[in-house]
XYZ file of N, CA and C in Angstrom:
393
model
N 0.821 -1.193 0.000
C 0.000 0.000 0.000
C 0.861 1.251 0.000
N 2.009 1.182 0.671
C 2.924 2.310 0.702
C 3.431 2.620 -0.704
N 3.778 1.594 -1.449
C 4.262 1.800 -2.817
C 3.167 2.385 -3.690
N 1.942 1.897 -3.563
C 0.831 2.454 -4.337
C 0.613 3.920 -3.942
N 0.747 4.232 -2.677
C 0.657 5.621 -2.244
C 1.734 6.478 -2.887
N 2.937 5.954 -2.978
C 4.022 6.683 -3.629
C 3.731 6.878 -5.123
N 3.121 5.878 -5.746
C 2.754 5.993 -7.158
C 1.710 7.085 -7.335
N 0.739 7.140 -6.435
C -0.292 8.188 -6.504
C 0.355 9.567 -6.389
N 1.287 9.726 -5.460
C 1.988 11.005 -5.295
C 2.778 11.337 -6.566
N 3.486 10.363 -7.110
C 4.264 10.582 -8.337
C 3.354 10.979 -9.492
N 2.208 10.291 -9.618
C 1.287 10.612 -10.706
C 0.709 12.012 -10.545
N 0.412 12.409 -9.310
C -0.095 13.766 -9.065
C 0.961 14.806 -9.427
N 2.210 14.528 -9.078
C 3.275 15.479 -9.408
C 3.514 15.551 -10.911
N 3.206 14.462 -11.634
C 3.350 14.434 -13.093
C 2.081 14.922 -13.797
N 1.046 15.209 -13.018
C -0.272 15.567 -13.565
C -0.793 14.465 -14.484
N -0.553 13.209 -14.106
C -0.975 12.052 -14.892
C -2.355 11.595 -14.434
N -3.051 10.930 -15.320
C -4.373 10.396 -15.015
C -4.302 8.874 -14.976
N -5.422 8.250 -14.615
C -5.488 6.792 -14.551
C -5.180 6.120 -15.869
N -5.419 6.819 -16.974
C -5.096 6.268 -18.295
C -3.610 5.937 -18.406
N -2.786 6.683 -17.665
C -1.343 6.487 -17.742
C -0.867 5.193 -17.087
N -1.717 4.550 -16.326
C -1.320 3.264 -15.716
C -2.269 2.142 -16.124
N -2.884 2.298 -17.267
C -3.697 1.225 -17.810
C -5.132 1.195 -17.349
N -5.642 2.267 -16.786
C -7.022 2.271 -16.311
C -7.993 2.878 -17.320
N -7.594 2.943 -18.586
C -8.521 3.447 -19.590
C -9.438 2.312 -20.037
N -10.509 2.656 -20.652
C -11.508 1.692 -21.126
C -12.139 0.897 -19.993
N -12.158 1.433 -18.805
C -12.789 0.789 -17.662
C -14.287 1.088 -17.750
N -15.099 0.040 -17.904
C -16.541 0.223 -18.054
C -17.269 -0.492 -16.929
N -18.587 -0.406 -16.956
C -19.374 -1.102 -15.930
C -19.255 -2.617 -16.059
N -18.773 -3.102 -17.187
C -18.606 -4.545 -17.380
C -17.233 -5.042 -16.958
N -16.327 -4.159 -16.661
C -14.968 -4.561 -16.307
C -14.938 -5.430 -15.052
N -15.647 -5.016 -14.016
C -15.632 -5.774 -12.756
C -16.333 -7.129 -12.918
N -17.558 -7.207 -13.507
C -18.171 -8.530 -13.695
C -17.324 -9.458 -14.568
N -16.683 -8.916 -15.607
C -15.812 -9.749 -16.446
C -14.611 -10.251 -15.658
N -14.031 -9.386 -14.841
C -12.893 -9.790 -14.016
C -13.305 -10.861 -13.009
N -14.473 -10.701 -12.396
C -14.954 -11.706 -11.445
C -15.248 -13.031 -12.136
N -15.811 -12.960 -13.344
C -16.055 -14.182 -14.114
C -14.761 -14.897 -14.452
N -13.758 -14.128 -14.874
C -12.450 -14.713 -15.155
C -11.864 -15.336 -13.898
N -11.987 -14.639 -12.774
C -11.474 -15.148 -11.507
C -12.140 -16.469 -11.128
N -13.445 -16.549 -11.313
C -14.178 -17.777 -11.012
C -13.707 -18.926 -11.897
N -13.610 -18.683 -13.191
C -13.165 -19.729 -14.119
C -11.733 -20.152 -13.828
N -10.867 -19.179 -13.540
C -9.473 -19.494 -13.225
C -9.373 -20.328 -11.951
N -10.165 -19.997 -10.942
C -10.139 -20.770 -9.699
C -10.666 -22.184 -9.890
N -11.686 -22.352 -10.707
C -12.196 -23.692 -11.005
C -11.119 -24.508 -11.717
N -10.449 -23.891 -12.686
C -9.386 -24.589 -13.411
C -8.234 -24.958 -12.476
N -7.821 -24.022 -11.618
C -6.723 -24.303 -10.693
C -7.104 -25.354 -9.651
N -8.346 -25.315 -9.166
C -8.803 -26.322 -8.201
C -8.830 -27.703 -8.856
N -9.229 -27.746 -10.097
C -9.236 -29.029 -10.828
C -7.819 -29.555 -10.994
N -6.911 -28.674 -11.362
C -5.512 -29.071 -11.503
C -4.940 -29.540 -10.164
N -5.280 -28.833 -9.093
C -4.818 -29.223 -7.765
C -5.352 -30.598 -7.391
N -6.612 -30.861 -7.702
C -7.197 -32.173 -7.394
C -6.489 -33.277 -8.161
N -6.143 -33.016 -9.404
C -5.424 -34.010 -10.212
C -4.047 -34.278 -9.619
N -3.344 -33.211 -9.248
C -2.009 -33.368 -8.658
C -2.100 -34.077 -7.311
N -3.072 -33.699 -6.488
C -3.226 -34.304 -5.160
C -3.540 -35.786 -5.257
N -4.285 -36.184 -6.288
C -4.607 -37.600 -6.473
C -3.347 -38.403 -6.757
N -2.465 -37.843 -7.568
C -1.238 -38.541 -7.927
C -0.149 -38.427 -6.890
N -0.171 -37.358 -6.109
C 0.895 -37.109 -5.146
C 0.343 -36.373 -3.922
N -0.458 -37.057 -3.077
C -1.080 -36.367 -1.939
C -0.088 -35.800 -0.931
N 1.089 -36.394 -0.817
C 2.071 -35.907 0.153
C 2.605 -34.523 -0.207
N 2.452 -34.111 -1.463
C 2.968 -32.804 -1.865
C 2.166 -31.653 -1.268
N 0.958 -31.923 -0.747
C 0.127 -30.858 -0.184
C 0.122 -30.847 1.341
N 0.759 -31.823 1.965
C 0.760 -31.923 3.423
C 1.430 -30.716 4.059
N 2.541 -30.271 3.502
C 3.291 -29.164 4.102
C 2.517 -27.855 4.102
N 1.523 -27.694 3.240
C 0.753 -26.459 3.176
C -0.451 -26.453 4.101
N -0.806 -27.593 4.646
C -1.999 -27.701 5.483
C -2.021 -26.742 6.659
N -0.872 -26.565 7.308
C -0.812 -25.681 8.474
C -0.939 -24.209 8.090
N -0.694 -23.885 6.842
C -0.751 -22.491 6.398
C -2.155 -22.050 5.974
N -3.014 -22.998 5.717
C -4.346 -22.666 5.216
C -5.237 -22.097 6.315
N -6.045 -21.081 5.979
C -6.947 -20.519 6.985
C -8.068 -21.502 7.314
N -8.461 -21.558 8.576
C -9.513 -22.482 9.003
C -10.773 -21.755 9.449
N -10.636 -20.837 10.374
C -11.792 -20.114 10.918
C -12.282 -19.082 9.900
N -13.524 -18.652 10.052
C -14.116 -17.682 9.139
C -13.324 -16.380 9.119
N -12.914 -15.904 10.288
C -12.139 -14.659 10.356
C -10.817 -14.801 9.598
N -10.169 -15.961 9.720
C -8.918 -16.205 8.998
C -9.165 -16.214 7.493
N -10.229 -16.841 7.074
C -10.550 -16.904 5.637
C -10.872 -15.527 5.082
N -11.623 -14.723 5.813
C -11.949 -13.374 5.358
C -10.700 -12.498 5.295
N -9.836 -12.635 6.297
C -8.579 -11.895 6.298
C -7.731 -12.307 5.107
N -7.672 -13.600 4.827
C -6.901 -14.120 3.697
C -7.423 -13.553 2.380
N -8.734 -13.532 2.193
C -9.325 -12.993 0.963
C -9.004 -11.504 0.834
N -9.142 -10.755 1.925
C -8.846 -9.320 1.900
C -7.383 -9.068 1.554
N -6.472 -9.787 2.203
C -5.045 -9.608 1.929
C -4.700 -9.965 0.487
N -5.281 -11.050 -0.018
C -5.026 -11.442 -1.415
C -5.519 -10.374 -2.379
N -6.679 -9.806 -2.109
C -7.228 -8.761 -2.982
C -6.345 -7.516 -2.955
N -5.918 -7.097 -1.772
C -5.073 -5.907 -1.649
C -3.742 -6.128 -2.367
N -3.125 -7.274 -2.136
C -1.843 -7.571 -2.773
C -1.997 -7.614 -4.289
N -3.043 -8.263 -4.781
C -3.250 -8.369 -6.231
C -3.417 -6.990 -6.866
N -4.235 -6.148 -6.270
C -4.457 -4.807 -6.825
C -3.163 -3.994 -6.775
N -2.462 -4.049 -5.658
C -1.218 -3.287 -5.526
C -0.159 -3.752 -6.528
N -0.026 -5.062 -6.721
C 0.945 -5.572 -7.692
C 0.591 -5.138 -9.107
N -0.673 -5.222 -9.464
C -1.078 -4.834 -10.809
C -0.848 -3.351 -11.056
N -1.220 -2.517 -10.092
C -1.025 -1.070 -10.239
C 0.469 -0.753 -10.347
N 1.267 -1.389 -9.503
C 2.693 -1.090 -9.468
C 3.421 -1.594 -10.706
N 3.310 -2.895 -10.989
C 4.140 -3.492 -12.034
C 3.519 -3.414 -13.426
N 2.254 -3.743 -13.567
C 1.617 -3.714 -14.893
C 1.143 -2.321 -15.255
N 0.891 -1.513 -14.238
C 0.441 -0.156 -14.494
C 1.593 0.815 -14.565
N 2.143 1.150 -13.426
C 3.124 2.231 -13.366
C 4.469 1.870 -14.002
N 5.093 0.784 -13.558
C 6.434 0.445 -14.050
C 6.412 0.196 -15.559
N 5.472 -0.600 -16.028
C 5.436 -0.941 -17.449
C 5.206 0.298 -18.319
N 4.263 1.159 -17.931
C 3.993 2.340 -18.757
C 5.150 3.336 -18.709
N 5.767 3.512 -17.534
C 6.876 4.463 -17.450
C 8.082 3.982 -18.248
N 8.414 2.712 -18.152
C 9.557 2.192 -18.915
C 9.258 2.279 -20.409
N 8.036 1.983 -20.819
C 7.660 2.092 -22.229
C 7.821 3.530 -22.702
N 7.414 4.498 -21.877
C 7.571 5.908 -22.248
C 9.041 6.287 -22.346
N 9.836 5.866 -21.375
C 11.265 6.184 -21.368
C 11.958 5.538 -22.569
N 11.487 4.350 -22.955
C 12.096 3.608 -24.067
C 11.482 3.988 -25.413
N 10.900 5.174 -25.498
C 10.334 5.686 -26.749
C 9.296 4.752 -27.375
N 8.393 4.237 -26.537
C 7.280 3.441 -27.039
C 7.586 1.977 -27.279
N 8.748 1.520 -26.898
C 9.073 0.087 -27.062
C 8.396 -0.694 -25.938
N 7.178 -1.146 -26.259
C 6.333 -1.818 -25.283
C 6.987 -3.086 -24.750
N 7.698 -3.798 -25.611
C 8.337 -5.049 -25.196
C 9.342 -4.805 -24.078
N 10.014 -3.657 -24.100
C 10.980 -3.343 -23.050
C 10.265 -3.053 -21.726
N 9.128 -2.383 -21.810
C 8.319 -2.141 -20.613
C 7.847 -3.446 -19.992
N 7.415 -4.370 -20.838
C 6.968 -5.686 -20.348
C 8.132 -6.430 -19.708
N 9.284 -6.415 -20.361
C 10.453 -7.136 -19.849
C 10.898 -6.598 -18.492
N 11.042 -5.291 -18.371
C 11.483 -4.689 -17.107
C 10.447 -4.917 -16.011
N 9.173 -4.756 -16.347
C 8.107 -4.979 -15.373
C 8.109 -6.424 -14.878
N 8.266 -7.356 -15.798
C 8.263 -8.781 -15.438
C 9.456 -9.138 -14.560
N 10.633 -8.667 -14.926
C 11.831 -8.983 -14.139
C 11.757 -8.325 -12.757
N 11.271 -7.084 -12.703
C 11.176 -6.425 -11.394
C 10.142 -7.108 -10.505
N 9.022 -7.565 -11.089
C 8.027 -8.299 -10.310
C 8.604 -9.628 -9.819
N 9.221 -10.364 -10.720
C 9.760 -11.682 -10.370
C 10.866 -11.576 -9.326
N 11.647 -10.502 -9.361
C 12.744 -10.361 -8.401
C 12.236 -10.265 -6.963
N 10.990 -9.873 -6.789
C 10.403 -9.849 -5.455
C 10.179 -11.230 -4.883
N 10.336 -12.255 -5.730
C 10.153 -13.641 -5.289
C 11.480 -14.394 -5.205
N 12.581 -13.686 -5.290
C 13.893 -14.346 -5.214
C 14.146 -15.017 -3.860
N 13.471 -14.550 -2.824
C 13.645 -15.192 -1.515
C 13.191 -16.652 -1.549
N 12.394 -17.022 -2.546
C 11.942 -18.404 -2.711
C 12.938 -19.232 -3.518
N 14.031 -18.626 -3.939
C 14.993 -19.301 -4.787
C 14.686 -19.043 -6.254
N 15.482 -19.651 -7.122
C 15.320 -19.405 -8.555
C 13.964 -19.884 -9.057
N 13.429 -20.953 -8.469
C 12.110 -21.446 -8.878
C 11.014 -20.433 -8.595
N 11.123 -19.720 -7.478
C 10.150 -18.679 -7.158
C 10.284 -17.479 -8.071
N 11.501 -17.235 -8.511
C 11.763 -16.134 -9.436
C 11.105 -16.432 -10.764
């Protein structure tokens, strides 16, 4: 949230609008479409998880203690996931990608590359596989 706050301050100082971080073409259908995609993606991932668990149930044992159990834990988990997802998208796909593309004279591929590497580097603590 601190980084998103810094992005808001930077955008205000640049007199930039939401269009500058990919928020153009946002319509009343954007949220229902995103929720529909989220539902389909979760069904697909749950199906894949079930297939993997059937073949290798021991691979999921280590995660059991990390999963939320009580309702308050589950609600907190959903809230944290939503906040993190929005902040990551605004930071890396919105601000970093558009700014690098602008600096690179419209070379969108360079914006994507820098954004992807900077996002992935936040997972280096998990080792190269997490990266």
